mmCIF file of N, CA and C in Angstrom:
data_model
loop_
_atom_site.group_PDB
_atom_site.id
_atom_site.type_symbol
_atom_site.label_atom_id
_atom_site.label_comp_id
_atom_site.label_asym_id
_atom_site.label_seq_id
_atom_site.Cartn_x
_atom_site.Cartn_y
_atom_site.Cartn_z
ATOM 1 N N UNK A 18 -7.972 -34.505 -10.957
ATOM 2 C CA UNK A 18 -8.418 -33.258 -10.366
ATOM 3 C C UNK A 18 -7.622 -32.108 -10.985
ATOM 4 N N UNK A 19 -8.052 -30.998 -11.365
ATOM 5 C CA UNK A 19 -7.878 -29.583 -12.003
ATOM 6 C C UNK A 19 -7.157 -29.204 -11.106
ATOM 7 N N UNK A 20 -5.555 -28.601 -11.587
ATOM 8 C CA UNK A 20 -5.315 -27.436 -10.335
ATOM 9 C C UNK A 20 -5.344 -26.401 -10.487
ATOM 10 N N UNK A 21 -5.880 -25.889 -9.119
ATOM 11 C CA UNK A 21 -6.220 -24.388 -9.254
ATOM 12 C C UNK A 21 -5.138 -23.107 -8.735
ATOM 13 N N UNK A 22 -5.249 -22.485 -9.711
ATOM 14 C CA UNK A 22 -4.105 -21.156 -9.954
ATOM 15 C C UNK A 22 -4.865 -20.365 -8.943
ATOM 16 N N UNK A 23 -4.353 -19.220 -7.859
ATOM 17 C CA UNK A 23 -3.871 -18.249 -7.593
ATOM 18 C C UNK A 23 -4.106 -17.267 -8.202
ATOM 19 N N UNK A 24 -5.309 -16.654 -8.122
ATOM 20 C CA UNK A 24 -5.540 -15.480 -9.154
ATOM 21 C C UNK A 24 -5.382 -14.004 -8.805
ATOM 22 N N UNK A 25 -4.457 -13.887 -7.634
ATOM 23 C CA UNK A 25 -4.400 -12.578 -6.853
ATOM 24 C C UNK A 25 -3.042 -12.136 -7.334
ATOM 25 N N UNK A 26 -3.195 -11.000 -7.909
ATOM 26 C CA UNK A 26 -1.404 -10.775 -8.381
ATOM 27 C C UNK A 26 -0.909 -10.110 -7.464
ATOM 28 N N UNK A 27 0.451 -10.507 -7.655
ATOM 29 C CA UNK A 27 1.680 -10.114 -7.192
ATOM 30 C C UNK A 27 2.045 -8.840 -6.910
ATOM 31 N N UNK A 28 1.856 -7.807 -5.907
ATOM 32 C CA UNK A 28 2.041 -6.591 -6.124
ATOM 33 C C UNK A 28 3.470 -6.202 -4.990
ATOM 34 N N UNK A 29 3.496 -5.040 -5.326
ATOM 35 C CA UNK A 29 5.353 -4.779 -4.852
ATOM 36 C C UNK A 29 4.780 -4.279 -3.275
ATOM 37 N N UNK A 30 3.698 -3.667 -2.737
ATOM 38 C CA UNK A 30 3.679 -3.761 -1.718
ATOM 39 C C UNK A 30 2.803 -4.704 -0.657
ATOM 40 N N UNK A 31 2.790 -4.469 0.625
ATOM 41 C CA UNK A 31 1.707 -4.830 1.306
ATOM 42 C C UNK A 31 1.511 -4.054 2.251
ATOM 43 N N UNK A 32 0.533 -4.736 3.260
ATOM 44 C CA UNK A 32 -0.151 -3.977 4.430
ATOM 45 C C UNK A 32 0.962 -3.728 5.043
ATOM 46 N N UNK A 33 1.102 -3.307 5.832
ATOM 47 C CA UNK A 33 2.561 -2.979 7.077
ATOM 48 C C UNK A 33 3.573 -2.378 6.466
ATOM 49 N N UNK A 34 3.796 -2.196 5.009
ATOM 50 C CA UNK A 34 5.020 -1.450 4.152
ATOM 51 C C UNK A 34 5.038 -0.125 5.216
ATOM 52 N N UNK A 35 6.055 0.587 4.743
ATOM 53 C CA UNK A 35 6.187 1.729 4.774
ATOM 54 C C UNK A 35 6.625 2.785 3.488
ATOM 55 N N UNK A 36 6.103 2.979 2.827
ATOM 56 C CA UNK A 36 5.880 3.817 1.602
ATOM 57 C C UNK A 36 5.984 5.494 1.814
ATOM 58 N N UNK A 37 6.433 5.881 0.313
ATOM 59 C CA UNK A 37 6.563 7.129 0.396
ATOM 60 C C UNK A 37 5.675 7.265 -1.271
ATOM 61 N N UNK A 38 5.054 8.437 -0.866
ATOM 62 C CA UNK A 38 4.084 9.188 -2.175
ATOM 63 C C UNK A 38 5.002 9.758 -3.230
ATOM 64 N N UNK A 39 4.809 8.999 -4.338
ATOM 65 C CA UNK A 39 5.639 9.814 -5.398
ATOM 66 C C UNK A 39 5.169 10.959 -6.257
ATOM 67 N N UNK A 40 3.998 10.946 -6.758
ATOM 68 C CA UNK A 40 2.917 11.257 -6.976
ATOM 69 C C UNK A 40 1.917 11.917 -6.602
ATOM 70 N N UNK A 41 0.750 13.079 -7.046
ATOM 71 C CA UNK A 41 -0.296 13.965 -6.460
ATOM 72 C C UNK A 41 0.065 14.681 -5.735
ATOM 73 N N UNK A 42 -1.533 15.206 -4.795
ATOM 74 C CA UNK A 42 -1.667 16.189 -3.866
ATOM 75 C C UNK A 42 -0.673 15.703 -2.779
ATOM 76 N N UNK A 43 0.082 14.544 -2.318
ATOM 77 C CA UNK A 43 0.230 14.214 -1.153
ATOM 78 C C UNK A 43 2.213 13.530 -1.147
ATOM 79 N N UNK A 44 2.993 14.356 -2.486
ATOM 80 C CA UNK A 44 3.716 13.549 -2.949
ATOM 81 C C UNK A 44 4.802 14.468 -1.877
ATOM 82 N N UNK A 45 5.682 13.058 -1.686
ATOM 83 C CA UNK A 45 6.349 13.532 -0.614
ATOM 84 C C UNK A 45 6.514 13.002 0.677
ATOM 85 N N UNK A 46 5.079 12.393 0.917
ATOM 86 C CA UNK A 46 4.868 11.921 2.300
ATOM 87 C C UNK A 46 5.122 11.027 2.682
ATOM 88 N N UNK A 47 5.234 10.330 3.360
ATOM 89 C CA UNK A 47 5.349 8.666 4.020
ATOM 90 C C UNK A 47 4.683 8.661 5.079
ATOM 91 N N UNK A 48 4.002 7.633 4.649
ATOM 92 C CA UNK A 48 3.327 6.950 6.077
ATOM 93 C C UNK A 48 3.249 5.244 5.615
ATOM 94 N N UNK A 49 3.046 4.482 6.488
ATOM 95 C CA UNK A 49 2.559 2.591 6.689
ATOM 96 C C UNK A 49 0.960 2.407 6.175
ATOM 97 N N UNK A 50 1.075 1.441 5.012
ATOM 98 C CA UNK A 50 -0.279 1.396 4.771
ATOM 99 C C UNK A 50 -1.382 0.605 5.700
ATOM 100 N N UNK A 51 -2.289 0.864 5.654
ATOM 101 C CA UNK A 51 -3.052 -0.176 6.306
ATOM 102 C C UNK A 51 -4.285 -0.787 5.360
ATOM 103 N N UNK A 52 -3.838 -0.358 4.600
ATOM 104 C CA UNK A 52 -4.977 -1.652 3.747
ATOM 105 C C UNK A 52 -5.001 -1.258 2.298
ATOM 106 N N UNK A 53 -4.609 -2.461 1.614
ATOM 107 C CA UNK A 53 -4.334 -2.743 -0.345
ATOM 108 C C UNK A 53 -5.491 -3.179 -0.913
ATOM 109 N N UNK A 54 -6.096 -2.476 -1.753
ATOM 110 C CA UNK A 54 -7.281 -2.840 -2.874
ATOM 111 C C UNK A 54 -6.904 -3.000 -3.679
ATOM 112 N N UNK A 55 -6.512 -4.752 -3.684
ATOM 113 C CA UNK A 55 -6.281 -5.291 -4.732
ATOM 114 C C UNK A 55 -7.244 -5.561 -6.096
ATOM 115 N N UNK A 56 -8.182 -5.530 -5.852
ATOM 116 C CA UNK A 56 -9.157 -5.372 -7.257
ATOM 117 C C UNK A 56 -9.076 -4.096 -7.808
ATOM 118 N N UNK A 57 -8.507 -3.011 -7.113
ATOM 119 C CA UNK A 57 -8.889 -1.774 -7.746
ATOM 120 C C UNK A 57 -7.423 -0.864 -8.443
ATOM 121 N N UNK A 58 -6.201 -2.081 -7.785
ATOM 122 C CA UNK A 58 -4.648 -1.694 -7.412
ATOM 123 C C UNK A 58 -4.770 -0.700 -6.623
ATOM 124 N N UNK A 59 -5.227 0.085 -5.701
ATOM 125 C CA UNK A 59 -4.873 1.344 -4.783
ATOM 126 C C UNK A 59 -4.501 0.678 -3.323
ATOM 127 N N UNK A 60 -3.869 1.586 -2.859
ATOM 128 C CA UNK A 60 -3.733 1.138 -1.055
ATOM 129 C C UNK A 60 -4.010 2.279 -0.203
ATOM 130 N N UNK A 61 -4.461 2.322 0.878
ATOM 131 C CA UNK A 61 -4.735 3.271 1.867
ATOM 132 C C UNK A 61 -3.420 3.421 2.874
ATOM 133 N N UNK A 62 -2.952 4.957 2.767
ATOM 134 C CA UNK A 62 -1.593 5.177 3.532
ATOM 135 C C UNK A 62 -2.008 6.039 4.939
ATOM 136 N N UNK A 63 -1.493 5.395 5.360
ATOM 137 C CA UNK A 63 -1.398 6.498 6.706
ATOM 138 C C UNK A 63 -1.116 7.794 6.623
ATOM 139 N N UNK A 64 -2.097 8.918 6.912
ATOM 140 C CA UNK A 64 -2.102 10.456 6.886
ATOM 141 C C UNK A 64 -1.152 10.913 5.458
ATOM 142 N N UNK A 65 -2.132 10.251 4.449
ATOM 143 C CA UNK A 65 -1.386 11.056 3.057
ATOM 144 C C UNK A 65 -3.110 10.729 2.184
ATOM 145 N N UNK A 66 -2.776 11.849 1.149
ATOM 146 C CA UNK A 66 -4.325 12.043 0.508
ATOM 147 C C UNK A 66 -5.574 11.906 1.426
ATOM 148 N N UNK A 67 -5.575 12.952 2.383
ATOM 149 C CA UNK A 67 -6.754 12.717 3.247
ATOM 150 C C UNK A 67 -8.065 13.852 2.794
ATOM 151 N N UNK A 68 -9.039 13.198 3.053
ATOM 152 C CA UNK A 68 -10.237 13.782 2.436
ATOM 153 C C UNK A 68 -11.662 14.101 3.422
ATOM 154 N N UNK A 69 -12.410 14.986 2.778
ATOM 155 C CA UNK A 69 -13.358 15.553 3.882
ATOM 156 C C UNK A 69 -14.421 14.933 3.545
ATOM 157 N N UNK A 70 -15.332 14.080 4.749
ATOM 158 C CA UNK A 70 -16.500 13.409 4.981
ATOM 159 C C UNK A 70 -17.330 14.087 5.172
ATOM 160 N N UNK A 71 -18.577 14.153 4.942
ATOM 161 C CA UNK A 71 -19.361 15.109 5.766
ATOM 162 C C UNK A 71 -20.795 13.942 6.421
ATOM 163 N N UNK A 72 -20.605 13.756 7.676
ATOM 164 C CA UNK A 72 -21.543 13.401 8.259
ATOM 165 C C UNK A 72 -22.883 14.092 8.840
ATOM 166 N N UNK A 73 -23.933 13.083 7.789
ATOM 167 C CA UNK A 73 -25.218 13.551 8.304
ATOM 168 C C UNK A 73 -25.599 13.382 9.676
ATOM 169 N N UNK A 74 -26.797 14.962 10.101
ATOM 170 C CA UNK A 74 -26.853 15.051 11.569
ATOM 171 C C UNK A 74 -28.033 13.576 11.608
ATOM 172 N N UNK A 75 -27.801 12.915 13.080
ATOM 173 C CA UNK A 75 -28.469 12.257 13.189
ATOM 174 C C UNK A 75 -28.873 12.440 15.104
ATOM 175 N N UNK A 76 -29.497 11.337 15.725
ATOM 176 C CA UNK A 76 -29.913 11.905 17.323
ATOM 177 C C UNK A 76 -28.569 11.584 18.160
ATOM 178 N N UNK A 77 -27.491 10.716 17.983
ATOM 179 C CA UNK A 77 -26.632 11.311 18.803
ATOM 180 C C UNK A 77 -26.055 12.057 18.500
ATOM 181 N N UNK A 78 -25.823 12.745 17.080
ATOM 182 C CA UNK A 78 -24.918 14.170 17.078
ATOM 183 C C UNK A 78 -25.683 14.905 15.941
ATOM 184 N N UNK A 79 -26.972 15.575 16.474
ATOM 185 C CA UNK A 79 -27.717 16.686 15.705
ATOM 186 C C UNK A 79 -27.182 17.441 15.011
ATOM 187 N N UNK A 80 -25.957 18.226 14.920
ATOM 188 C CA UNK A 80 -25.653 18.974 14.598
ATOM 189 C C UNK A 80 -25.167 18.703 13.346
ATOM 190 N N UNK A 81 -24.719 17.128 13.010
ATOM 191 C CA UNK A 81 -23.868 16.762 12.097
ATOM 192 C C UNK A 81 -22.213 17.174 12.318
ATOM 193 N N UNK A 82 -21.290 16.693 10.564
ATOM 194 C CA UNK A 82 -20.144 17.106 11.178
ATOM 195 C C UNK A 82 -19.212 16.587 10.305
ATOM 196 N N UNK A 83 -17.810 17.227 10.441
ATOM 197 C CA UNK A 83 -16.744 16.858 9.136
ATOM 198 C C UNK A 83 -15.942 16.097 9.690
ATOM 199 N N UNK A 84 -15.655 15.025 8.765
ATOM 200 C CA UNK A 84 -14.876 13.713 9.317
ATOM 201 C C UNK A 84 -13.461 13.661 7.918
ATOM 202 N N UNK A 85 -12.237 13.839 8.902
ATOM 203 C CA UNK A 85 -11.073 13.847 7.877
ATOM 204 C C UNK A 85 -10.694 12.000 7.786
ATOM 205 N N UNK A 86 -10.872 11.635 6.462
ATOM 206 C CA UNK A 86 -9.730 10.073 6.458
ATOM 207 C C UNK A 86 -8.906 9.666 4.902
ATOM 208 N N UNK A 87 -8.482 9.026 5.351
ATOM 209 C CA UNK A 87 -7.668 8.694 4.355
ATOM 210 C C UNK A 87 -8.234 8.285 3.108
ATOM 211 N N UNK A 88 -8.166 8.726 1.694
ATOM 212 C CA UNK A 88 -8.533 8.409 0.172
ATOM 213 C C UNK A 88 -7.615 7.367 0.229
ATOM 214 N N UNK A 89 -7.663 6.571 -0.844
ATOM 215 C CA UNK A 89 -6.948 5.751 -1.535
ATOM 216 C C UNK A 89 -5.925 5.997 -2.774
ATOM 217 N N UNK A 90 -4.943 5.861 -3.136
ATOM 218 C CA UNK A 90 -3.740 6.021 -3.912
ATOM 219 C C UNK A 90 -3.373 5.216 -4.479
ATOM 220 N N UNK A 91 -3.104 5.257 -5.467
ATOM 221 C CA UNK A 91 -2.788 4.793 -7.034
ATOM 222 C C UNK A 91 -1.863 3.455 -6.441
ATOM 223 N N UNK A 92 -1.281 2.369 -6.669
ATOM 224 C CA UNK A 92 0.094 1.573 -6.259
ATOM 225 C C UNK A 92 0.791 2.089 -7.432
ATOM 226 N N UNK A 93 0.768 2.644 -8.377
ATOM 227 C CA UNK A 93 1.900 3.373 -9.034
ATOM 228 C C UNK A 93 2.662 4.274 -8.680
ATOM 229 N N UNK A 94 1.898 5.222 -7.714
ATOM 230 C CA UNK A 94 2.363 6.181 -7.276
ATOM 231 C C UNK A 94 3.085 6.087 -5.611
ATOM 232 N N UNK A 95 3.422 4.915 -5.488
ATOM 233 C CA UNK A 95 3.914 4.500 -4.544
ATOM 234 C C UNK A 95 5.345 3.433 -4.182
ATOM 235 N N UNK A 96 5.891 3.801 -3.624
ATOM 236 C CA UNK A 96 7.679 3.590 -3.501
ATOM 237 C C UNK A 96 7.880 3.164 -1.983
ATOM 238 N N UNK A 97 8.558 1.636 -2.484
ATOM 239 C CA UNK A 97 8.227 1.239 -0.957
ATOM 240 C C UNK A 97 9.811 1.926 -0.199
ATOM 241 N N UNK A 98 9.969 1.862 1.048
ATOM 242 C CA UNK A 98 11.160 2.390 2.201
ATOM 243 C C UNK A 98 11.821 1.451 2.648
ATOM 244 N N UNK A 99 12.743 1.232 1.801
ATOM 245 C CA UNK A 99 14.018 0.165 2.704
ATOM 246 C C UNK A 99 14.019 0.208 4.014
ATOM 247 N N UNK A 100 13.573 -0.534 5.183
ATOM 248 C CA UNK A 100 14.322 -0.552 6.126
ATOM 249 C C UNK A 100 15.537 -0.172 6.824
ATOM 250 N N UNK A 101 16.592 -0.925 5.923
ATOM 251 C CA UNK A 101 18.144 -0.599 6.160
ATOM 252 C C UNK A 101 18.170 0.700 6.188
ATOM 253 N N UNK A 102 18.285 1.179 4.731
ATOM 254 C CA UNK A 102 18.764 2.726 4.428
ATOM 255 C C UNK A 102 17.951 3.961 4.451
ATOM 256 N N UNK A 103 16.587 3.639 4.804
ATOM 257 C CA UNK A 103 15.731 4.425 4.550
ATOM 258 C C UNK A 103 15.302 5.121 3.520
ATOM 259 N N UNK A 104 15.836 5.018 2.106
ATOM 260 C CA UNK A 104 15.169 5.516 0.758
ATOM 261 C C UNK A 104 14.388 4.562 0.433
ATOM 262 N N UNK A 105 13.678 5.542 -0.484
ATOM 263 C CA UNK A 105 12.762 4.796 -1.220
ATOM 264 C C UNK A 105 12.899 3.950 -2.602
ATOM 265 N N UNK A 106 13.203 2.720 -2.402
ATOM 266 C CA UNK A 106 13.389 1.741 -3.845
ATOM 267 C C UNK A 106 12.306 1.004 -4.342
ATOM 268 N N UNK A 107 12.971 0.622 -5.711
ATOM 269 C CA UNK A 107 12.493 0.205 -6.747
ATOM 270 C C UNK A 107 12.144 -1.834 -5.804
ATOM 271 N N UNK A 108 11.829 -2.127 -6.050
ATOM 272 C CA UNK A 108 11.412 -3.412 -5.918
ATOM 273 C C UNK A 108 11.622 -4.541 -6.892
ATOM 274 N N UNK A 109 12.249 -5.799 -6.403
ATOM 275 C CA UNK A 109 11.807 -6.880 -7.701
ATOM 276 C C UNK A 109 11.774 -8.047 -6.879
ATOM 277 N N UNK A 110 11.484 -9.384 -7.469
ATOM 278 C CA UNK A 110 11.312 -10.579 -6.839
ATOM 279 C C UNK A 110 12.532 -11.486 -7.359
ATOM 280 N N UNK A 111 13.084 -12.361 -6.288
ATOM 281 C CA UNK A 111 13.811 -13.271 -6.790
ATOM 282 C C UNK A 111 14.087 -14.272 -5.643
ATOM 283 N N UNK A 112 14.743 -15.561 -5.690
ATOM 284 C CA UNK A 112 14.427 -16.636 -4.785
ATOM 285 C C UNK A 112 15.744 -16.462 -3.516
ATOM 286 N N UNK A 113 15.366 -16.424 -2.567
ATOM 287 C CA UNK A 113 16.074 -16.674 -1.411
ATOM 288 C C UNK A 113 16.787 -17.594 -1.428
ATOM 289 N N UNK A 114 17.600 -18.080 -0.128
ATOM 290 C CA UNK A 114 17.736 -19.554 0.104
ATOM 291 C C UNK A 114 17.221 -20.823 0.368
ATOM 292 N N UNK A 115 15.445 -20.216 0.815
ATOM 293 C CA UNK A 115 14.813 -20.994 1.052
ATOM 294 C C UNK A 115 14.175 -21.546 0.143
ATOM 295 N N UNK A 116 14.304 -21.263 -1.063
ATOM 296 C CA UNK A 116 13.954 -21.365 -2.328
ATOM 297 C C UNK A 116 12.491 -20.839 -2.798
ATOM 298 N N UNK A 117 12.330 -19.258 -2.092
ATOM 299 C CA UNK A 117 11.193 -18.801 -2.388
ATOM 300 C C UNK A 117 11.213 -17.892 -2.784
ATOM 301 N N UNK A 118 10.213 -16.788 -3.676
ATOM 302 C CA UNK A 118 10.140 -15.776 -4.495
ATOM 303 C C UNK A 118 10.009 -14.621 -2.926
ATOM 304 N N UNK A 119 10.715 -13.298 -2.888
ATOM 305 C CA UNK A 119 10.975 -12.543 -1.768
ATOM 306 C C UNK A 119 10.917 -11.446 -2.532
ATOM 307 N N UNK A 120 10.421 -10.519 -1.866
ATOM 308 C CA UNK A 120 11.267 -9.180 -2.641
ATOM 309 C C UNK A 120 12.270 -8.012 -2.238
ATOM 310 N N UNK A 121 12.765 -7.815 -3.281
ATOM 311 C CA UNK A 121 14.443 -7.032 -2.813
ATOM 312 C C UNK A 121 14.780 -5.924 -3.340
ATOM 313 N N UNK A 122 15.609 -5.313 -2.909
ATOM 314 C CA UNK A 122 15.535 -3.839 -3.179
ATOM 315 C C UNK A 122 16.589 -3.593 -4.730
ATOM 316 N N UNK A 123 16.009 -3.058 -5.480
ATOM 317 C CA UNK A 123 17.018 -3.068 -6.255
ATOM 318 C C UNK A 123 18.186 -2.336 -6.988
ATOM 319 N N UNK A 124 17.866 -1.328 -5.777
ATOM 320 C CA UNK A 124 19.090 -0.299 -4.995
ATOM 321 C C UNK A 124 20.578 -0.787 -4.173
ATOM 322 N N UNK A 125 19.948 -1.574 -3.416
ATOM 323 C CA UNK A 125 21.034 -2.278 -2.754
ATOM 324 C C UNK A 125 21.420 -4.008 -2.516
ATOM 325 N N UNK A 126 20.192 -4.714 -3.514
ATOM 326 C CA UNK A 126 20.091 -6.096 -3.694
ATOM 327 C C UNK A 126 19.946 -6.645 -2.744
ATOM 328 N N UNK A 127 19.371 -6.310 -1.548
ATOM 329 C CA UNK A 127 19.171 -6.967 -0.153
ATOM 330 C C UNK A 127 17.469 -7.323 -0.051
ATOM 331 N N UNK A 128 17.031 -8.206 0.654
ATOM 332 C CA UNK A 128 15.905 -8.591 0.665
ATOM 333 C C UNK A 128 15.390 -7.491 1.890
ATOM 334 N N UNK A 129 13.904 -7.473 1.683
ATOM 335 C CA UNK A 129 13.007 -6.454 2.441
ATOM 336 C C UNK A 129 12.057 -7.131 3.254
#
């Protein structure tokens, strides 16, 4: 039997991070992502690069209407937030004690 590889890469953040914008209209900000597009590399941050919807009128709201939400952002342009110290570091992977790949800050060499 063939084994099968894992074809989702490895990226420095995830859902629940807390990130700060390095980058664009929105650089500066921090907010917790709530959701990584990994096919596209972008992630959606909480109240940073937010953008105007415009909803067509329909019969429960005739009038129509502008809907603010969150765009999506580059993962380049994004720096995850130490816990501990609260800056924003660089990231890398390396094995714990449990003998698993983790990632750690590489500001202060502590796992995240």
């Amino acid at each position: 039997m063939e084994r099968r590889l894992n074809k989702q890469p490895k990226l420095h953040v995830r859902s629940g991070d807390k990130v700060m914008v390095i980058a664009g209209n929105s650089k500066g900000l921090s907010g917790v992502i709530k959701k990584v597009l990994v096919d596209k590399n972008r992630a959606i941050v909480e109240g940073a690069n937010m953008i105007t919807k415009h909803i067509k009128p329909n019969s429960q709201n005739p009038q129509g209407r502008l809907e603010q939400t969150e765009g999506s952002i580059h993962l380049s342009n994004l720096k995850v937030i130490d816990p501990k110290t609260g800056d924003a570091v660089r990231t890398g992977r390396k094995l714990n004690a449990d003998n698993k790949l983790q990632r750690f800050s590489k500001k202060t060499g502590e796992f995240i």
